[in-house]
Amino acid sequence: MFELIDVNKTYPAAPEDVQVLRQINLKVETAESISIMGPSGSGKTTLLNLIGGLDKPTSGKVLLNQMNLGSLRNGELARVRNNRIGFVFQLHYLLPQCTVLENVLLPTLASRKSDIEKDSDRKRAVELLEKTDMKQYCHSLPGQLSGGQRQRVAVVRALVNRPHILLADEPTGSLDADTAGQLTDLLLELNQSESVALVIATHSKKLANKAQRQFQLDHQGLSEL
Ligand SMILES: Nc1ncnc2c1ncn2[C@@H]1O[C@H](COP(=O)(O)OP(=O)(O)O)[C@@H](O)[C@H]1O
Ligand SMILES: [Mg+2]
């Protein structure tokens, strides 16, 4: 489904460049869930950004369904990102002036659509909000929700275009332990019911253990636990 082959990532810096990722090899199948643990600065965000096509490796390949993301032109890459990949971050990045439903529908607005397609997007959005117990907040503003509820909306927004991969970068980083556990459970439920591959970067061993496979990232590379 997606695969990293001999991926290296170096950032330019003075006095010398910093190599953040070294010879990373990883293969993840449809609807698998994996967690990536590692201390701050170990390169988790860098790795997720490469998988999601937000950034390019210094060397090596990132393949999504056999397609090399590095060979796509910017327009194509943006389309792949919007349709195939969902992102959830530590901070929800919901637009404060838009309702929950409007926020969730944002990723569907990237391409011109017929009224039938717009109706189907709206139906999809409402269904996901129902699945995540957020339907009753459709018309609320993000400011009226708790931190955990906002993250659930961010998860729904990430899934609205039926992505093949859901990348969650410390999604529970700003939540208390109970809420963090609930959000992780929800991510894993959706991973199964939506058949979306799930990659969670987290500091928490307890949360990481909920994924099917666990990886540790450090200066030596990525190793499966
Ligand atoms: N755009 C960038 N330019 C230069 N250095 C960066 C950039 N992004 C991240 N880094 C460096 O790469 C290392 C890994 O960062 P990051 O991927 O954010 O790690 P993590 O998410 O595990 O905390 C850090 O040392 C960070 O300072
Ligand atoms: Mg990070």
PDB file of C-alpha atoms and ligand atoms in Angstrom:
ATOM      1  CA  MET A   1       0.000   0.000   0.000  1.00  0.00           C
ATOM      2  CA  PHE A   2       2.760   2.408   0.917  1.00  0.00           C
ATOM      3  CA  GLU A   3       6.441   1.813   1.134  1.00  0.00           C
ATOM      4  CA  LEU A   4       9.599   3.717   2.006  1.00  0.00           C
ATOM      5  CA  ILE A   5      12.769   2.445   0.347  1.00  0.00           C
ATOM      6  CA  ASP A   6      16.203   3.504   1.624  1.00  0.00           C
ATOM      7  CA  VAL A   7      14.882   6.902   2.650  1.00  0.00           C
ATOM      8  CA  ASN A   8      17.350   9.483   3.939  1.00  0.00           C
ATOM      9  CA  LYS A   9      16.511  13.007   4.973  1.00  0.00           C
ATOM     10  CA  THR A  10      19.047  15.713   5.649  1.00  0.00           C
ATOM     11  CA  TYR A  11      18.255  19.309   6.550  1.00  0.00           C
ATOM     12  CA  PRO A  12      20.718  22.001   5.526  1.00  0.00           C
ATOM     13  CA  ALA A  13      22.290  23.672   8.562  1.00  0.00           C
ATOM     14  CA  ALA A  14      25.505  25.422   9.611  1.00  0.00           C
ATOM     15  CA  PRO A  15      28.232  24.402  10.311  1.00  0.00           C
ATOM     16  CA  GLU A  16      27.113  21.101   8.823  1.00  0.00           C
ATOM     17  CA  ASP A  17      23.893  19.551   7.528  1.00  0.00           C
ATOM     18  CA  VAL A  18      21.868  17.412   9.942  1.00  0.00           C
ATOM     19  CA  GLN A  19      20.844  13.963   8.906  1.00  0.00           C
ATOM     20  CA  VAL A  20      17.495  13.275  10.549  1.00  0.00           C
ATOM     21  CA  LEU A  21      16.444  10.042   8.844  1.00  0.00           C
ATOM     22  CA  ARG A  22      18.881   7.276   7.925  1.00  0.00           C
ATOM     23  CA  GLN A  23      18.113   4.390   5.571  1.00  0.00           C
ATOM     24  CA  ILE A  24      14.485   4.053   6.514  1.00  0.00           C
ATOM     25  CA  ASN A  25      12.672   1.052   5.066  1.00  0.00           C
ATOM     26  CA  LEU A  26       9.033   0.499   5.861  1.00  0.00           C
ATOM     27  CA  LYS A  27       6.137  -1.267   4.196  1.00  0.00           C
ATOM     28  CA  VAL A  28       2.562  -0.875   5.373  1.00  0.00           C
ATOM     29  CA  GLU A  29      -0.451  -2.739   3.979  1.00  0.00           C
ATOM     30  CA  THR A  30      -4.035  -1.573   3.481  1.00  0.00           C
ATOM     31  CA  ALA A  31      -5.830  -1.026   6.797  1.00  0.00           C
ATOM     32  CA  GLU A  32      -2.789  -1.841   8.891  1.00  0.00           C
ATOM     33  CA  SER A  33      -2.100   0.300  11.954  1.00  0.00           C
ATOM     34  CA  ILE A  34       1.402   1.204  13.070  1.00  0.00           C
ATOM     35  CA  SER A  35       2.799   3.437  15.766  1.00  0.00           C
ATOM     36  CA  ILE A  36       6.072   5.326  15.689  1.00  0.00           C
ATOM     37  CA  MET A  37       7.676   6.145  19.007  1.00  0.00           C
ATOM     38  CA  GLY A  38      10.742   8.237  19.525  1.00  0.00           C
ATOM     39  CA  PRO A  39      11.991  11.129  21.611  1.00  0.00           C
ATOM     40  CA  SER A  40      11.431  14.742  20.572  1.00  0.00           C
ATOM     41  CA  GLY A  41      13.665  15.605  17.646  1.00  0.00           C
ATOM     42  CA  SER A  42      14.057  11.981  16.508  1.00  0.00           C
ATOM     43  CA  GLY A  43      12.359  12.738  13.210  1.00  0.00           C
ATOM     44  CA  LYS A  44       8.771  11.494  13.660  1.00  0.00           C
ATOM     45  CA  THR A  45       7.220  14.575  12.072  1.00  0.00           C
ATOM     46  CA  THR A  46       9.792  14.518   9.277  1.00  0.00           C
ATOM     47  CA  LEU A  47       8.925  10.869   8.574  1.00  0.00           C
ATOM     48  CA  LEU A  48       5.158  11.493   8.526  1.00  0.00           C
ATOM     49  CA  ASN A  49       5.643  14.507   6.250  1.00  0.00           C
ATOM     50  CA  LEU A  50       7.567  12.330   3.787  1.00  0.00           C
ATOM     51  CA  ILE A  51       4.911   9.603   3.824  1.00  0.00           C
ATOM     52  CA  GLY A  52       2.257  12.260   3.263  1.00  0.00           C
ATOM     53  CA  GLY A  53       4.099  13.968   0.411  1.00  0.00           C
ATOM     54  CA  LEU A  54       4.430  17.244   2.321  1.00  0.00           C
ATOM     55  CA  ASP A  55       8.198  17.001   1.962  1.00  0.00           C
ATOM     56  CA  LYS A  56      10.642  15.017  -0.196  1.00  0.00           C
ATOM     57  CA  PRO A  57      13.432  12.667   0.901  1.00  0.00           C
ATOM     58  CA  THR A  58      17.043  13.692   0.246  1.00  0.00           C
ATOM     59  CA  SER A  59      17.467  10.225  -1.245  1.00  0.00           C
ATOM     60  CA  GLY A  60      15.340   7.107  -1.487  1.00  0.00           C
ATOM     61  CA  LYS A  61      11.746   6.590  -2.554  1.00  0.00           C
ATOM     62  CA  VAL A  62       8.278   6.951  -1.089  1.00  0.00           C
ATOM     63  CA  LEU A  63       5.745   4.777  -2.928  1.00  0.00           C
ATOM     64  CA  LEU A  64       2.000   5.032  -2.521  1.00  0.00           C
ATOM     65  CA  ASN A  65       0.192   2.157  -4.275  1.00  0.00           C
ATOM     66  CA  GLN A  66       3.377   1.630  -6.343  1.00  0.00           C
ATOM     67  CA  MET A  67       3.373   5.275  -7.413  1.00  0.00           C
ATOM     68  CA  ASN A  68       6.585   7.143  -6.635  1.00  0.00           C
ATOM     69  CA  LEU A  69       5.555  10.397  -4.959  1.00  0.00           C
ATOM     70  CA  GLY A  70       8.908  11.900  -5.956  1.00  0.00           C
ATOM     71  CA  SER A  71       8.065  11.556  -9.645  1.00  0.00           C
ATOM     72  CA  LEU A  72       4.805  13.518  -9.453  1.00  0.00           C
ATOM     73  CA  ARG A  73       4.518  17.144 -10.478  1.00  0.00           C
ATOM     74  CA  ASN A  74       3.310  19.599  -7.857  1.00  0.00           C
ATOM     75  CA  GLY A  75      -0.287  19.696  -9.072  1.00  0.00           C
ATOM     76  CA  GLU A  76      -0.550  15.907  -9.166  1.00  0.00           C
ATOM     77  CA  LEU A  77       1.091  15.601  -5.777  1.00  0.00           C
ATOM     78  CA  ALA A  78      -1.367  18.087  -4.279  1.00  0.00           C
ATOM     79  CA  ARG A  79      -4.247  16.034  -5.690  1.00  0.00           C
ATOM     80  CA  VAL A  80      -2.844  12.795  -4.270  1.00  0.00           C
ATOM     81  CA  ARG A  81      -2.371  14.455  -0.888  1.00  0.00           C
ATOM     82  CA  ASN A  82      -5.891  15.786  -0.845  1.00  0.00           C
ATOM     83  CA  ASN A  83      -7.585  12.575  -2.002  1.00  0.00           C
ATOM     84  CA  ARG A  84      -5.411   9.791  -0.649  1.00  0.00           C
ATOM     85  CA  ILE A  85      -3.908  11.086   2.565  1.00  0.00           C
ATOM     86  CA  GLY A  86      -5.493  12.434   5.728  1.00  0.00           C
ATOM     87  CA  PHE A  87      -3.551  14.348   8.364  1.00  0.00           C
ATOM     88  CA  VAL A  88      -4.271  14.868  12.045  1.00  0.00           C
ATOM     89  CA  PHE A  89      -1.883  17.028  14.073  1.00  0.00           C
ATOM     90  CA  GLN A  90      -1.336  17.743  17.733  1.00  0.00           C
ATOM     91  CA  LEU A  91      -3.230  20.993  17.279  1.00  0.00           C
ATOM     92  CA  HIS A  92      -6.528  20.656  15.482  1.00  0.00           C
ATOM     93  CA  TYR A  93      -6.196  23.635  13.045  1.00  0.00           C
ATOM     94  CA  LEU A  94      -9.972  23.980  12.746  1.00  0.00           C
ATOM     95  CA  LEU A  95     -11.142  27.336  11.415  1.00  0.00           C
ATOM     96  CA  PRO A  96     -12.688  29.147  14.401  1.00  0.00           C
ATOM     97  CA  GLN A  97     -15.279  31.066  12.373  1.00  0.00           C
ATOM     98  CA  CYS A  98     -16.615  27.951  10.591  1.00  0.00           C
ATOM     99  CA  THR A  99     -19.015  25.407  12.054  1.00  0.00           C
ATOM    100  CA  VAL A 100     -17.998  21.806  12.695  1.00  0.00           C
ATOM    101  CA  LEU A 101     -19.720  20.659   9.495  1.00  0.00           C
ATOM    102  CA  GLU A 102     -18.132  23.445   7.436  1.00  0.00           C
ATOM    103  CA  ASN A 103     -14.695  22.556   8.808  1.00  0.00           C
ATOM    104  CA  VAL A 104     -15.196  18.890   7.985  1.00  0.00           C
ATOM    105  CA  LEU A 105     -16.264  19.721   4.417  1.00  0.00           C
ATOM    106  CA  LEU A 106     -13.236  21.927   3.679  1.00  0.00           C
ATOM    107  CA  PRO A 107     -11.108  19.175   2.054  1.00  0.00           C
ATOM    108  CA  THR A 108     -14.008  18.379  -0.305  1.00  0.00           C
ATOM    109  CA  LEU A 109     -13.945  21.889  -1.772  1.00  0.00           C
ATOM    110  CA  ALA A 110     -10.594  21.475  -3.570  1.00  0.00           C
ATOM    111  CA  SER A 111     -12.189  20.372  -6.832  1.00  0.00           C
ATOM    112  CA  ARG A 112     -15.235  21.547  -8.746  1.00  0.00           C
ATOM    113  CA  LYS A 113     -18.208  19.281  -8.036  1.00  0.00           C
ATOM    114  CA  SER A 114     -21.751  18.625  -9.209  1.00  0.00           C
ATOM    115  CA  ASP A 115     -24.679  19.077  -6.827  1.00  0.00           C
ATOM    116  CA  ILE A 116     -24.962  15.289  -6.553  1.00  0.00           C
ATOM    117  CA  GLU A 117     -21.301  15.027  -5.520  1.00  0.00           C
ATOM    118  CA  LYS A 118     -21.727  17.854  -3.013  1.00  0.00           C
ATOM    119  CA  ASP A 119     -24.731  16.063  -1.499  1.00  0.00           C
ATOM    120  CA  SER A 120     -22.750  12.864  -1.233  1.00  0.00           C
ATOM    121  CA  ASP A 121     -19.836  14.692   0.484  1.00  0.00           C
ATOM    122  CA  ARG A 122     -22.271  16.184   2.964  1.00  0.00           C
ATOM    123  CA  LYS A 123     -23.817  12.785   3.642  1.00  0.00           C
ATOM    124  CA  ARG A 124     -20.364  11.290   4.181  1.00  0.00           C
ATOM    125  CA  ALA A 125     -19.446  14.111   6.579  1.00  0.00           C
ATOM    126  CA  VAL A 126     -22.616  13.709   8.629  1.00  0.00           C
ATOM    127  CA  GLU A 127     -22.170   9.923   8.749  1.00  0.00           C
ATOM    128  CA  LEU A 128     -18.635  10.290  10.091  1.00  0.00           C
ATOM    129  CA  LEU A 129     -19.759  12.879  12.635  1.00  0.00           C
ATOM    130  CA  GLU A 130     -22.419  10.416  13.750  1.00  0.00           C
ATOM    131  CA  LYS A 131     -19.870   7.590  14.040  1.00  0.00           C
ATOM    132  CA  THR A 132     -17.660   9.780  16.225  1.00  0.00           C
ATOM    133  CA  ASP A 133     -20.561  11.012  18.403  1.00  0.00           C
ATOM    134  CA  MET A 134     -20.156  14.533  17.082  1.00  0.00           C
ATOM    135  CA  LYS A 135     -23.300  14.843  14.946  1.00  0.00           C
ATOM    136  CA  GLN A 136     -25.108  16.893  17.554  1.00  0.00           C
ATOM    137  CA  TYR A 137     -22.330  19.512  17.265  1.00  0.00           C
ATOM    138  CA  CYS A 138     -22.669  19.912  13.459  1.00  0.00           C
ATOM    139  CA  HIS A 139     -23.569  23.567  13.751  1.00  0.00           C
ATOM    140  CA  SER A 140     -21.368  24.420  16.743  1.00  0.00           C
ATOM    141  CA  LEU A 141     -18.168  26.431  16.420  1.00  0.00           C
ATOM    142  CA  PRO A 142     -14.833  24.836  17.396  1.00  0.00           C
ATOM    143  CA  GLY A 143     -14.549  27.269  20.316  1.00  0.00           C
ATOM    144  CA  GLN A 144     -17.639  25.686  21.876  1.00  0.00           C
ATOM    145  CA  LEU A 145     -16.058  22.203  22.001  1.00  0.00           C
ATOM    146  CA  SER A 146     -13.678  20.463  24.405  1.00  0.00           C
ATOM    147  CA  GLY A 147     -10.143  19.577  23.305  1.00  0.00           C
ATOM    148  CA  GLY A 148     -11.055  15.926  22.739  1.00  0.00           C
ATOM    149  CA  GLN A 149     -14.139  16.863  20.717  1.00  0.00           C
ATOM    150  CA  ARG A 150     -12.086  19.205  18.522  1.00  0.00           C
ATOM    151  CA  GLN A 151      -9.617  16.424  17.801  1.00  0.00           C
ATOM    152  CA  ARG A 152     -12.509  14.138  16.829  1.00  0.00           C
ATOM    153  CA  VAL A 153     -13.659  16.784  14.361  1.00  0.00           C
ATOM    154  CA  ALA A 154     -10.098  17.001  13.013  1.00  0.00           C
ATOM    155  CA  VAL A 155     -10.147  13.204  12.551  1.00  0.00           C
ATOM    156  CA  VAL A 156     -13.460  13.375  10.670  1.00  0.00           C
ATOM    157  CA  ARG A 157     -12.094  16.155   8.460  1.00  0.00           C
ATOM    158  CA  ALA A 158      -9.036  14.017   7.700  1.00  0.00           C
ATOM    159  CA  LEU A 159     -11.276  11.108   6.629  1.00  0.00           C
ATOM    160  CA  VAL A 160     -13.934  12.922   4.661  1.00  0.00           C
ATOM    161  CA  ASN A 161     -12.264  12.312   1.265  1.00  0.00           C
ATOM    162  CA  ARG A 162     -11.845   8.574   2.015  1.00  0.00           C
ATOM    163  CA  PRO A 163      -8.036   8.603   2.169  1.00  0.00           C
ATOM    164  CA  HIS A 164      -5.951   5.417   1.961  1.00  0.00           C
ATOM    165  CA  ILE A 165      -3.594   6.607   4.703  1.00  0.00           C
ATOM    166  CA  LEU A 166      -4.327   8.495   7.903  1.00  0.00           C
ATOM    167  CA  LEU A 167      -1.244  10.143   9.397  1.00  0.00           C
ATOM    168  CA  ALA A 168      -1.665  11.204  13.018  1.00  0.00           C
ATOM    169  CA  ASP A 169       1.242  13.237  14.394  1.00  0.00           C
ATOM    170  CA  GLU A 170       1.034  13.207  18.198  1.00  0.00           C
ATOM    171  CA  PRO A 171      -2.748  13.570  17.907  1.00  0.00           C
ATOM    172  CA  THR A 172      -3.227  13.193  21.650  1.00  0.00           C
ATOM    173  CA  GLY A 173      -0.349  15.470  22.637  1.00  0.00           C
ATOM    174  CA  SER A 174      -2.598  18.161  24.057  1.00  0.00           C
ATOM    175  CA  LEU A 175      -5.165  15.852  25.700  1.00  0.00           C
ATOM    176  CA  ASP A 176      -5.393  14.385  29.211  1.00  0.00           C
ATOM    177  CA  ALA A 177      -4.680  10.662  29.614  1.00  0.00           C
ATOM    178  CA  ASP A 178      -8.314   9.443  29.496  1.00  0.00           C
ATOM    179  CA  THR A 179      -9.248  11.547  26.498  1.00  0.00           C
ATOM    180  CA  ALA A 180      -6.009  10.529  24.787  1.00  0.00           C
ATOM    181  CA  GLY A 181      -6.900   6.853  25.243  1.00  0.00           C
ATOM    182  CA  GLN A 182     -10.397   7.427  23.847  1.00  0.00           C
ATOM    183  CA  LEU A 183      -9.099   9.291  20.805  1.00  0.00           C
ATOM    184  CA  THR A 184      -6.580   6.526  20.094  1.00  0.00           C
ATOM    185  CA  ASP A 185      -9.343   3.906  20.365  1.00  0.00           C
ATOM    186  CA  LEU A 186     -11.435   5.929  17.945  1.00  0.00           C
ATOM    187  CA  LEU A 187      -8.545   6.173  15.465  1.00  0.00           C
ATOM    188  CA  LEU A 188      -8.124   2.393  15.597  1.00  0.00           C
ATOM    189  CA  GLU A 189     -11.866   1.779  15.173  1.00  0.00           C
ATOM    190  CA  LEU A 190     -11.907   4.025  12.104  1.00  0.00           C
ATOM    191  CA  ASN A 191      -8.733   2.373  10.814  1.00  0.00           C
ATOM    192  CA  GLN A 192     -10.753  -0.863  10.634  1.00  0.00           C
ATOM    193  CA  SER A 193     -14.193   0.407   9.612  1.00  0.00           C
ATOM    194  CA  GLU A 194     -12.822   2.777   6.953  1.00  0.00           C
ATOM    195  CA  SER A 195     -10.032   0.400   5.829  1.00  0.00           C
ATOM    196  CA  VAL A 196      -7.522   3.202   6.081  1.00  0.00           C
ATOM    197  CA  ALA A 197      -3.869   2.566   6.952  1.00  0.00           C
ATOM    198  CA  LEU A 198      -3.096   4.371  10.209  1.00  0.00           C
ATOM    199  CA  VAL A 199       0.263   5.797  11.261  1.00  0.00           C
ATOM    200  CA  ILE A 200       0.389   7.304  14.748  1.00  0.00           C
ATOM    201  CA  ALA A 201       3.431   9.135  16.062  1.00  0.00           C
ATOM    202  CA  THR A 202       3.332   9.265  19.844  1.00  0.00           C
ATOM    203  CA  HIS A 203       5.485   9.531  22.951  1.00  0.00           C
ATOM    204  CA  SER A 204       3.187   7.229  24.847  1.00  0.00           C
ATOM    205  CA  LYS A 205       4.116   3.561  24.988  1.00  0.00           C
ATOM    206  CA  LYS A 206       0.646   2.739  26.255  1.00  0.00           C
ATOM    207  CA  LEU A 207      -1.030   4.336  23.244  1.00  0.00           C
ATOM    208  CA  ALA A 208       1.591   3.004  20.835  1.00  0.00           C
ATOM    209  CA  ASN A 209       0.875  -0.541  21.986  1.00  0.00           C
ATOM    210  CA  LYS A 210      -2.696  -0.309  20.720  1.00  0.00           C
ATOM    211  CA  ALA A 211      -1.457  -0.330  17.112  1.00  0.00           C
ATOM    212  CA  GLN A 212      -0.891  -3.653  15.297  1.00  0.00           C
ATOM    213  CA  ARG A 213       2.824  -2.954  14.802  1.00  0.00           C
ATOM    214  CA  GLN A 214       5.154  -0.736  16.830  1.00  0.00           C
ATOM    215  CA  PHE A 215       8.282   1.021  15.635  1.00  0.00           C
ATOM    216  CA  GLN A 216      10.989   2.958  17.412  1.00  0.00           C
ATOM    217  CA  LEU A 217      12.737   5.839  15.656  1.00  0.00           C
ATOM    218  CA  ASP A 218      16.156   7.048  16.777  1.00  0.00           C
ATOM    219  CA  HIS A 219      19.472   8.160  15.304  1.00  0.00           C
ATOM    220  CA  GLN A 220      20.199   4.586  14.237  1.00  0.00           C
ATOM    221  CA  GLY A 221      17.051   4.391  12.159  1.00  0.00           C
ATOM    222  CA  LEU A 222      13.619   2.816  12.396  1.00  0.00           C
ATOM    223  CA  SER A 223      13.277  -0.546  14.112  1.00  0.00           C
ATOM    224  CA  GLU A 224      10.233  -2.699  14.625  1.00  0.00           C
ATOM    225  CA  LEU A 225       9.605  -3.673  18.241  1.00  0.00           C
TER     226      LEU A 225
HETATM  227  N1  LIG B   1      12.511  22.347   8.234  1.00  0.00           N
HETATM  228  C1  LIG B   1      13.568  22.022   8.994  1.00  0.00           C
HETATM  229  N2  LIG B   1      14.779  22.582   8.799  1.00  0.00           N
HETATM  230  C2  LIG B   1      15.840  22.240   9.540  1.00  0.00           C
HETATM  231  N3  LIG B   1      15.807  21.320  10.534  1.00  0.00           N
HETATM  232  C3  LIG B   1      14.622  20.725  10.789  1.00  0.00           C
HETATM  233  C4  LIG B   1      13.444  21.057  10.048  1.00  0.00           C
HETATM  234  N4  LIG B   1      12.430  20.308  10.533  1.00  0.00           N
HETATM  235  C5  LIG B   1      12.943  19.553  11.522  1.00  0.00           C
HETATM  236  N5  LIG B   1      14.258  19.802  11.686  1.00  0.00           N
HETATM  237  C6  LIG B   1      15.145  19.132  12.659  1.00  0.00           C
HETATM  238  O1  LIG B   1      15.054  17.748  12.446  1.00  0.00           O
HETATM  239  C7  LIG B   1      15.033  17.041  13.667  1.00  0.00           C
HETATM  240  C8  LIG B   1      13.797  16.165  13.739  1.00  0.00           C
HETATM  241  O2  LIG B   1      12.641  16.971  13.845  1.00  0.00           O
HETATM  242  P1  LIG B   1      11.168  16.380  13.854  1.00  0.00           P
HETATM  243  O3  LIG B   1      10.957  15.572  12.623  1.00  0.00           O
HETATM  244  O4  LIG B   1      10.241  17.510  14.070  1.00  0.00           O
HETATM  245  O5  LIG B   1      11.227  15.399  15.122  1.00  0.00           O
HETATM  246  P2  LIG B   1      10.045  14.911  16.102  1.00  0.00           P
HETATM  247  O6  LIG B   1       8.743  15.095  15.384  1.00  0.00           O
HETATM  248  O7  LIG B   1      10.383  13.484  16.398  1.00  0.00           O
HETATM  249  O8  LIG B   1      10.151  15.753  17.324  1.00  0.00           O
HETATM  250  C9  LIG B   1      15.134  18.076  14.752  1.00  0.00           C
HETATM  251  O9  LIG B   1      16.470  18.159  15.155  1.00  0.00           O
HETATM  252  C10 LIG B   1      14.688  19.341  14.086  1.00  0.00           C
HETATM  253  O10 LIG B   1      15.307  20.460  14.655  1.00  0.00           O
HETATM  254 MG    MG B   2       7.005  16.011  15.865  1.00  0.00          MG
END
